[in-house]
Short mmCIF file of C-alpha atoms in Angstrom, two decimals:
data_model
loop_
_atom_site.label_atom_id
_atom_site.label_comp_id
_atom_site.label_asym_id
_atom_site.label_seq_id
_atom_site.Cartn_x
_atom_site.Cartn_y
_atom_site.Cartn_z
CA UNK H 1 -27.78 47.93 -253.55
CA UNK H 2 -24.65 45.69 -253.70
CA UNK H 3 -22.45 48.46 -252.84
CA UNK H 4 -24.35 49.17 -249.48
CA UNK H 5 -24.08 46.36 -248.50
CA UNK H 6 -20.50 45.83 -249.52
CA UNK H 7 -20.12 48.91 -246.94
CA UNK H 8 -22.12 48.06 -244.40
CA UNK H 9 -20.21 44.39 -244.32
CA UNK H 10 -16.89 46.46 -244.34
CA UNK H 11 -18.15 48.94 -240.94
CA UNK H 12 -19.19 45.36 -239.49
CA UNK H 13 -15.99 43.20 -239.88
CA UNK H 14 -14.45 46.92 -238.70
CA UNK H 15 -16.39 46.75 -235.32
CA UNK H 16 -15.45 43.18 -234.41
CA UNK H 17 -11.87 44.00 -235.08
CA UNK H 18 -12.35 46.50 -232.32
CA UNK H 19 -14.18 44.49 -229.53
CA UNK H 20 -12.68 43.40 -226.31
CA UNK H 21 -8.44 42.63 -225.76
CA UNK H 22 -6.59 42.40 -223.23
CA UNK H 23 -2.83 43.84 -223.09
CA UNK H 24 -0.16 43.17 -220.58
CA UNK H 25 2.82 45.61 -220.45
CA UNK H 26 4.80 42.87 -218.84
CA UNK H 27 4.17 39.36 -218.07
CA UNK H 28 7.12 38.56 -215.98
CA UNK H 29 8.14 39.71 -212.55
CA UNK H 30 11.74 38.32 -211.15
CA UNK H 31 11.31 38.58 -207.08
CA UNK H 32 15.30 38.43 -206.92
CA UNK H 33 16.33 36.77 -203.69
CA UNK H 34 13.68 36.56 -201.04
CA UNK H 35 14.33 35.27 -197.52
CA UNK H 36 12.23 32.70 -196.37
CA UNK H 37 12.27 34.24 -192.95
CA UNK H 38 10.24 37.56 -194.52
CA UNK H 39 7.58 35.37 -195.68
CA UNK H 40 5.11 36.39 -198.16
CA UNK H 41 6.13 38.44 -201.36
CA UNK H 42 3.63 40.66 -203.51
CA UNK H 43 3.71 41.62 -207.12
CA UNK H 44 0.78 43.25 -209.35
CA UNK H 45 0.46 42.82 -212.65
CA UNK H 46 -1.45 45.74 -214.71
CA UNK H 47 -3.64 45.01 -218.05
CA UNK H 48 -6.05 47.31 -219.98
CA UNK H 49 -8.48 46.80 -222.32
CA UNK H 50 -7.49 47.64 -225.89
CA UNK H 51 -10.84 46.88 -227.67
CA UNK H 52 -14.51 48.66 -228.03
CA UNK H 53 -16.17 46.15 -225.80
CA UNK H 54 -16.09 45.68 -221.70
CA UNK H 55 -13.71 42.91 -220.96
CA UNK H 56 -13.84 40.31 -218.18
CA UNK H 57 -11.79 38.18 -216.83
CA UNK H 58 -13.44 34.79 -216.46
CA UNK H 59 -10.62 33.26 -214.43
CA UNK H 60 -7.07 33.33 -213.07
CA UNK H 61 -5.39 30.33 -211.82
CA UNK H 62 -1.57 29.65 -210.32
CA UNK H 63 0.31 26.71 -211.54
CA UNK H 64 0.87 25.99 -207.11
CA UNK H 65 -0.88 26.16 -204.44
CA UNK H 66 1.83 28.63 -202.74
CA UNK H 67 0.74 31.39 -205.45
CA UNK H 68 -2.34 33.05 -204.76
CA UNK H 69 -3.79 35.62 -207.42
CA UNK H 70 -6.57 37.90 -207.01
CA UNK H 71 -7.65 40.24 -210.10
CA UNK H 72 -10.62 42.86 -211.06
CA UNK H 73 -13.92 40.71 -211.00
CA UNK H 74 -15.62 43.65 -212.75
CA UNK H 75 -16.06 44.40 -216.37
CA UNK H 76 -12.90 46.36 -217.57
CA UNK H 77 -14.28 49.29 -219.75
CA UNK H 78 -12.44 50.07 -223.40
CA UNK H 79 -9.45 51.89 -222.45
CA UNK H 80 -9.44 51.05 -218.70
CA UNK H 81 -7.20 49.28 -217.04
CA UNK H 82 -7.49 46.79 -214.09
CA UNK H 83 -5.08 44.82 -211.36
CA UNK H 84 -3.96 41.02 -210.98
CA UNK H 85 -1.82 40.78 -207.33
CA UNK H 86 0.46 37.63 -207.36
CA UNK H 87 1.29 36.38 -203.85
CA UNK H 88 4.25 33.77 -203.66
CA UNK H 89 4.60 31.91 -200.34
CA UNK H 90 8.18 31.24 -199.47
CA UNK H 91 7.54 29.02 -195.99
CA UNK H 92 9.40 25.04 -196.85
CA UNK H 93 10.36 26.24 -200.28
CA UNK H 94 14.08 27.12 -200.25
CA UNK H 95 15.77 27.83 -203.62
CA UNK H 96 14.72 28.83 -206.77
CA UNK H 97 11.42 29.10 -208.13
CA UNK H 98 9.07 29.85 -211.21
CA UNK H 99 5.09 29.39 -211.32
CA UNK H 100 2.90 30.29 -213.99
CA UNK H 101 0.09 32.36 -213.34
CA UNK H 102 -2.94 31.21 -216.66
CA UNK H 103 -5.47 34.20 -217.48
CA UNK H 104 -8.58 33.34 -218.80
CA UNK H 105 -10.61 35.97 -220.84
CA UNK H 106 -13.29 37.17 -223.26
CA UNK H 107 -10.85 38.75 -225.36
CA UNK H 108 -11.07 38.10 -228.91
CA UNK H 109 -7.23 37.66 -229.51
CA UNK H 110 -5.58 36.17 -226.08
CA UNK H 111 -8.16 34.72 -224.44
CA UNK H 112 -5.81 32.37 -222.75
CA UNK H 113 -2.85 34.18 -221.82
CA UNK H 114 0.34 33.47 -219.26
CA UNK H 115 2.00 35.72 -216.62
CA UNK H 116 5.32 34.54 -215.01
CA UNK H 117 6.97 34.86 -211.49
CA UNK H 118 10.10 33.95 -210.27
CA UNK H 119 13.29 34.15 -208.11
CA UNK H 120 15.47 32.47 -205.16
CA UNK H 121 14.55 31.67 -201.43
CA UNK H 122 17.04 31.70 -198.81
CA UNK H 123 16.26 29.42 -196.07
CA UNK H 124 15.80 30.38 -192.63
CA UNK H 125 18.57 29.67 -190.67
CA UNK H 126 18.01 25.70 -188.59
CA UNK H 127 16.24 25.69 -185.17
CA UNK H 128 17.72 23.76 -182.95
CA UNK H 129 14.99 21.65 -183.02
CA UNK H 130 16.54 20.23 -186.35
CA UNK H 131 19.57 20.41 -185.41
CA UNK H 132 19.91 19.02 -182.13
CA UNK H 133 18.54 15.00 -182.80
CA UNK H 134 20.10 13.70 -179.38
CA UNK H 135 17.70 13.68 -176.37
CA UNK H 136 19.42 13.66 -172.68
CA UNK H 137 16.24 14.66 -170.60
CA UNK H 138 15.02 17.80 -171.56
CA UNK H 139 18.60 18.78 -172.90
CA UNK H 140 19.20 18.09 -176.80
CA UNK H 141 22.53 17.64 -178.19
CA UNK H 142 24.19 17.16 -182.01
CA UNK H 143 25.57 13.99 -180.75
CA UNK H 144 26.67 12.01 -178.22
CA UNK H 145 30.16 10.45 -179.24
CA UNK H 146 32.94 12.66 -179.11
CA UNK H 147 36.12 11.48 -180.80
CA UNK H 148 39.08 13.35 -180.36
CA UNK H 149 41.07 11.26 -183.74
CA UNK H 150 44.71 11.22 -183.24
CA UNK H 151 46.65 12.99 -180.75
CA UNK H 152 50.15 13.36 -180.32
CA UNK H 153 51.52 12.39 -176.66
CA UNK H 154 52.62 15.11 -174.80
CA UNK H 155 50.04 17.61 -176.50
CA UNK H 156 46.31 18.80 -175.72
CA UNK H 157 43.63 18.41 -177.95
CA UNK H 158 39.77 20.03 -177.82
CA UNK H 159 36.79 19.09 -178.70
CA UNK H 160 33.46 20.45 -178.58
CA UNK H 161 29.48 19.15 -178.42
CA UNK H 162 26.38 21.80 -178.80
CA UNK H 163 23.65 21.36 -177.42
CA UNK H 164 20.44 23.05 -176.93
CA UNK H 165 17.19 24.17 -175.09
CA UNK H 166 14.13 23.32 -176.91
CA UNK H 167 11.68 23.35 -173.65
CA UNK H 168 10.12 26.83 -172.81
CA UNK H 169 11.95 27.05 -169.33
CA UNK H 170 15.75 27.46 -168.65
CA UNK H 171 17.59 24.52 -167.77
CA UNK H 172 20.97 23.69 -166.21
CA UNK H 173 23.89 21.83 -167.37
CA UNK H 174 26.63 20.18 -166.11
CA UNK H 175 29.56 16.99 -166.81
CA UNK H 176 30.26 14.14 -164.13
CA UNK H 177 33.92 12.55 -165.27
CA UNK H 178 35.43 9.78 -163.32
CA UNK H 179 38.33 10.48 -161.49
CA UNK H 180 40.01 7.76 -162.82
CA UNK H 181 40.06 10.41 -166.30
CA UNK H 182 42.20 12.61 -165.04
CA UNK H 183 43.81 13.49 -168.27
CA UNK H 184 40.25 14.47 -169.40
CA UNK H 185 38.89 18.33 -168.76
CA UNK H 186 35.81 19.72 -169.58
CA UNK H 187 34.07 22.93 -169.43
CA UNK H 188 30.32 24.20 -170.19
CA UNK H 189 30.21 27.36 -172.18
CA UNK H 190 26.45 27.93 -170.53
CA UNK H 191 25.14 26.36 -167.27
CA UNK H 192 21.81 27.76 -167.10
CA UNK H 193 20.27 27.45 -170.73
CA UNK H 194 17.15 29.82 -171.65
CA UNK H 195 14.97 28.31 -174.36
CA UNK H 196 16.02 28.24 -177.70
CA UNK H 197 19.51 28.95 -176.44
CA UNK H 198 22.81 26.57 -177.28
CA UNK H 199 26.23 25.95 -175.62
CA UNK H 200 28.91 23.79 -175.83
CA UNK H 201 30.57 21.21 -173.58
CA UNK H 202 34.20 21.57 -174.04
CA UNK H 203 36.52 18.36 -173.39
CA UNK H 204 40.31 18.44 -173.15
CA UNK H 205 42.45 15.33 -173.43
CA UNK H 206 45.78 15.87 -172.18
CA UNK H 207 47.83 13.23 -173.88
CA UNK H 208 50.65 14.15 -171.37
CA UNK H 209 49.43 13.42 -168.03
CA UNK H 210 47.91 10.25 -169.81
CA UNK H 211 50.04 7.11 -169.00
CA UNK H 212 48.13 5.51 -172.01
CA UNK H 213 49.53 4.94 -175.69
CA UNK H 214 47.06 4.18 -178.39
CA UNK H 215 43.54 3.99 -178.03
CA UNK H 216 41.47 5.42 -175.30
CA UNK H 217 38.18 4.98 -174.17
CA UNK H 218 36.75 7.14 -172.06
CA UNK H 219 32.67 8.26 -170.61
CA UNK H 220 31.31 11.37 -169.14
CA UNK H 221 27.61 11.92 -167.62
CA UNK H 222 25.96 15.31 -168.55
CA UNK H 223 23.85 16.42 -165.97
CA UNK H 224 20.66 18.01 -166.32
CA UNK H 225 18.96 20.02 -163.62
CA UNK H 226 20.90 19.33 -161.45
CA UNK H 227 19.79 15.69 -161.50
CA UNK H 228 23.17 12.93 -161.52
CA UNK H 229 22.00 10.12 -163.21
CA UNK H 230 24.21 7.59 -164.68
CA UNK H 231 22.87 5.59 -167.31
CA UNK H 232 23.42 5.33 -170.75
CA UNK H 233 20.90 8.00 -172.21
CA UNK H 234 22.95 10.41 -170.07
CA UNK H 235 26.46 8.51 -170.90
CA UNK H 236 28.72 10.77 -173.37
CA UNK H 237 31.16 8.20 -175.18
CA UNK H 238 34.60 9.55 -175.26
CA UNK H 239 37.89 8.40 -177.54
CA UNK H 240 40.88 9.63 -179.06
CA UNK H 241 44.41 7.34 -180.27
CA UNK H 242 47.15 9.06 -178.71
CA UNK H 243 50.17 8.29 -180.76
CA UNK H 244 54.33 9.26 -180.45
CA UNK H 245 55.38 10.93 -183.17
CA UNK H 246 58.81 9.66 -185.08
CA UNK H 247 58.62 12.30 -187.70
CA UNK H 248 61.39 14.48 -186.86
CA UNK H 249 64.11 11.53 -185.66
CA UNK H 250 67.63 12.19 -187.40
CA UNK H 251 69.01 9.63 -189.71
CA UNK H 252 71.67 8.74 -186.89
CA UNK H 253 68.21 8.67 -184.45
CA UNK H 254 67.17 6.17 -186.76
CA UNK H 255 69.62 3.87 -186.89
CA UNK H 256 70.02 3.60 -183.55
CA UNK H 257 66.44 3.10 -182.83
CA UNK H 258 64.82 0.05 -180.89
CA UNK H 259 63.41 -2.96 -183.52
CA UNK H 260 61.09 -5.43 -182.18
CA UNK H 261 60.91 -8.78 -183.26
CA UNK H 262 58.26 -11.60 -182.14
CA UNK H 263 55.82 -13.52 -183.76
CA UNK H 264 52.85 -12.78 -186.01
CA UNK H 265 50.88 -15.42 -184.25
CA UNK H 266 49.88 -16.97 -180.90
CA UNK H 267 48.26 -20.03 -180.98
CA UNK H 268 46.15 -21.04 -178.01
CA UNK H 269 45.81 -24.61 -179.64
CA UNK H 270 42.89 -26.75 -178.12
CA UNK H 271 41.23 -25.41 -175.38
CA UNK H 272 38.11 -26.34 -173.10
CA UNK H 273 35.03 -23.98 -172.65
CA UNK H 274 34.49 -21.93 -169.52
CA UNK H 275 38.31 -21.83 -168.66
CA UNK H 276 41.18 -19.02 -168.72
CA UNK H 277 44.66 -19.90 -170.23
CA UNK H 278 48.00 -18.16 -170.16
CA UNK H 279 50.42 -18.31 -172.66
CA UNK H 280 53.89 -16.66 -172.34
CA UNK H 281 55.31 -15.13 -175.73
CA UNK H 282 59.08 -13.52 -175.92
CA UNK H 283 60.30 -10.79 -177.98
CA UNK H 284 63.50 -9.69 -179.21
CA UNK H 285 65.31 -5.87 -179.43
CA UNK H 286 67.80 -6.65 -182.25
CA UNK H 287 68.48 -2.18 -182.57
CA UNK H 288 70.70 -0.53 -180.72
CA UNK H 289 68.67 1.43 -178.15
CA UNK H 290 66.15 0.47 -175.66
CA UNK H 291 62.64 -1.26 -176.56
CA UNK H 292 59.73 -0.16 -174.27
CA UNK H 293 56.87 -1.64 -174.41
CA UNK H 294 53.95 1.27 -174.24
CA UNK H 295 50.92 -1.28 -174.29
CA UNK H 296 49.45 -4.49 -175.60
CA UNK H 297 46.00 -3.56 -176.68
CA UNK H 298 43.16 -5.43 -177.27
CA UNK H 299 39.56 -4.49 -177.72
CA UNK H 300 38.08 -7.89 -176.92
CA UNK H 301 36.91 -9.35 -173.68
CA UNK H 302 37.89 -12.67 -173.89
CA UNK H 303 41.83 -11.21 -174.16
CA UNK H 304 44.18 -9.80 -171.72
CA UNK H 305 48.18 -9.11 -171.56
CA UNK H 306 50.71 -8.40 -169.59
CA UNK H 307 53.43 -6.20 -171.46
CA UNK H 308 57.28 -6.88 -169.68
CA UNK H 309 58.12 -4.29 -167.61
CA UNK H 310 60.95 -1.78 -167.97
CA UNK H 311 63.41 -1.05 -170.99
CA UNK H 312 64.63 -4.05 -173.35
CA UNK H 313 68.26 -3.72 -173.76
CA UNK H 314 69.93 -4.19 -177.01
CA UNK H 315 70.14 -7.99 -177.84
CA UNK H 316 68.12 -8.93 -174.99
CA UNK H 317 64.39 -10.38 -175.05
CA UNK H 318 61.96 -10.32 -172.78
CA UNK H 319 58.08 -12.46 -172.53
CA UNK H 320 54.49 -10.76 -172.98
CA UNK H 321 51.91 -12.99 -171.12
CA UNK H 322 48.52 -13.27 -173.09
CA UNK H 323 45.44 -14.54 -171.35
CA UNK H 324 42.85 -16.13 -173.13
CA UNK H 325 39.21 -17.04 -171.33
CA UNK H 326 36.80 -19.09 -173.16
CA UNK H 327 33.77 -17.36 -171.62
CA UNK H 328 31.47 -14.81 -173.01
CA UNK H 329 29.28 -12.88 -170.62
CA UNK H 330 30.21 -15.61 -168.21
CA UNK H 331 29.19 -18.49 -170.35
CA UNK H 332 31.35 -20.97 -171.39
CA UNK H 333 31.96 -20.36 -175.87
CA UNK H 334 31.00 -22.66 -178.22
CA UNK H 335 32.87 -25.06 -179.98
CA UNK H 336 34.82 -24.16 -182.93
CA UNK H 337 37.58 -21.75 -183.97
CA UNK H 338 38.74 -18.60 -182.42
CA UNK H 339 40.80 -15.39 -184.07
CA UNK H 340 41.53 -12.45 -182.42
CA UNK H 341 43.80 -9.19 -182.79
CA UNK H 342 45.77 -7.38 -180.04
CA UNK H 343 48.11 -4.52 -181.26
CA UNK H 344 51.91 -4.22 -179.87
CA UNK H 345 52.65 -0.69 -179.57
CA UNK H 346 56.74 0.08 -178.65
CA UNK H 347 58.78 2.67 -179.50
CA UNK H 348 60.23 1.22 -182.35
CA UNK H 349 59.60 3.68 -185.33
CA UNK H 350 59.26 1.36 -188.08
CA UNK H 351 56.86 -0.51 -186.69
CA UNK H 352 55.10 1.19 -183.63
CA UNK H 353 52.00 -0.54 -183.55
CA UNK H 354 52.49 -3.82 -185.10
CA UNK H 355 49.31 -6.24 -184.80
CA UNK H 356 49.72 -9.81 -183.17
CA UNK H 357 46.59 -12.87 -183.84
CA UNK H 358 45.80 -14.62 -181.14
CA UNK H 359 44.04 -18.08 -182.22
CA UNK H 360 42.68 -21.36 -180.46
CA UNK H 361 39.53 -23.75 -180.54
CA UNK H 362 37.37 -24.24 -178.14
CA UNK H 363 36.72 -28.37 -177.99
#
């Protein structure tokens, strides 16, 4: 009697060995690169019941809402196989990626088990409507400032601006300059602009045919539709610092070159508010060539100059005239003390933009 039931024990513990389990012959699928343009990307896992009992999945859940599984709701029969189809959802998610998929099951040895995904998004290429931040009407551009950064007199320098049509109806394009910017060119790549289409405004500055040295400050209108209208949101904001190059003088050049000599500082003194005040200032050429004066510069209203005119001889000086007003936006400054920079640019090497102070108080 203890025997039988030794053996039927034995044929018991033998059956439960063989009920349900589930087997995956791979748990991991690599997508590789994937372009986000594409979209949606599909894998299917296989599995297959290895036991004597029907298996069921209870439940399979992604580790993000941008994986979506779907699997075999039905019992699996011993020996059968069935289907889990991974979706991954690339749209926003640029670069690489890895999600866990969790399978939940009645089988007696994984009940729990994990399936992998993975890979790399490349991102769609921008719209313009990211791209393009600067509204002018119903044209969008990068930006509005274009600054051309240092350019050599006597040379040409370009530039370029995109812009772009995000409407859903072509529109034209075109650049007012003043006439006074005559050293400044420009040229539109595309005057009638389909939607979702860019182009460029191309701007010259001929540092030749401009009289300037040093900085220059310059504004353009970009027309839209045909419609002129000058106000800031349409104003393009223009500079450049056009400079003379010294870099390839001789040693001999050298020595015989112009050197200026003035003062660091003009002082104003006292002065009363609401008023303009002139001040005349002398400077010396102590080389051997010529001094010329290119330009006194100053960025600030409440300072203007007069730079001598003509060549400097050797030995010989000659007086800058610096005007000070005491106004600002045509009311008279408050009391206290004033500091201000203008920059002397010449044509001596050494020192071809040397900065002067201009000080006073206002009583």
């Amino acid at each position: 009697m203890k025997k039988c039931f030794i053996t039927l024990l034995a044929a018991l513990s033998a059956t439960a060995g063989m009920a349900q389990v589930i087997t995956f012959p791979k748990t991991e699928h690599d997508f590789g690169k994937i372009n986000e343009a594409d979209g949606r990307v599909t894998t299917v896992f296989t599995f297959k019941n290895e036991g004597m009992d029907p298996l069921v999945l209870s439940n399979v859940r992604a580790s993000c809402g941008c994986t979506t599984p779907k699997w075999s709701h039905e019992p699996i029969e011993p020996g059968q196989e069935g289907n889990i189809t991974v979706t991954y959802n690339p749209n926003g998610r640029p670069g690489r990626f890895q999600k866990t998929i969790t399978v939940t099951s009645n089988s007696k040895e994984n009940g729990t088990a994990k399936l992998y995904i993975k890979g790399e998004v490349i991102p769609k290429p921008a719209k313009p409507v990211n791209a393009y931040p600067v509204q002018m009407g119903e044209l969008s551009l990068k930006t509005k400032t274009a600054n051309f950064g240092n350019v050599k007199k006597g040379e040409k320098a370009l530039i370029e601006l995109e812009y772009a049509n995000k409407t859903d109806h072509e529109i034209s394009v075109d650049l007012a300059t003043r006439e006074d910017d005559y050293y400044l060119a420009s040229q539109i790549t595309l005057e009638k602009v389909k939607p979702n289409e860019t182009g460029k405004i191309v701007l010259q500055l001929d540092a030749a045919a401009c009289k300037l040295y040093g900085p220059v400050q310059l504004s353009a209108y970009v027309i839209v539709n045909n419609k002129q209208v000058n106000t800031e949101e349409y104003r393009l904001d223009i500079q450049g610092n056009i400079y003379e190059d010294f870099s390839q003088m001789t040693v001999t050049e050298r020595q015989n070159a112009p050197i200026v000599e003035t003062q660091n500082t003009v002082d104003f003194g006292k002065l009363q508010a609401g008023k303009t005040y002139k001040k005349s200032v002398s400077l010396r050429n102590t080389g051997v060539n010529a001094l010329m004066v290119r330009r006194i510069y100053s960025s600030n209203e409440n300072i203007t100059s007069q730079a001598p005119k003509g060549a400097v001889k050797s030995g010989k000086k000659a007086d800058m005239r610096f005007f000070v007003s005491t106004k600002i936006d045509g009311k008279p400054m408050e009391k206290g003390q004033y500091s201000r920079e203008v920059t002397l640019i010449t044509n001596d090497p050494n020192r071809p933009a040397q900065p002067l102070t201009i000080t006073w108080t206002v009583e």
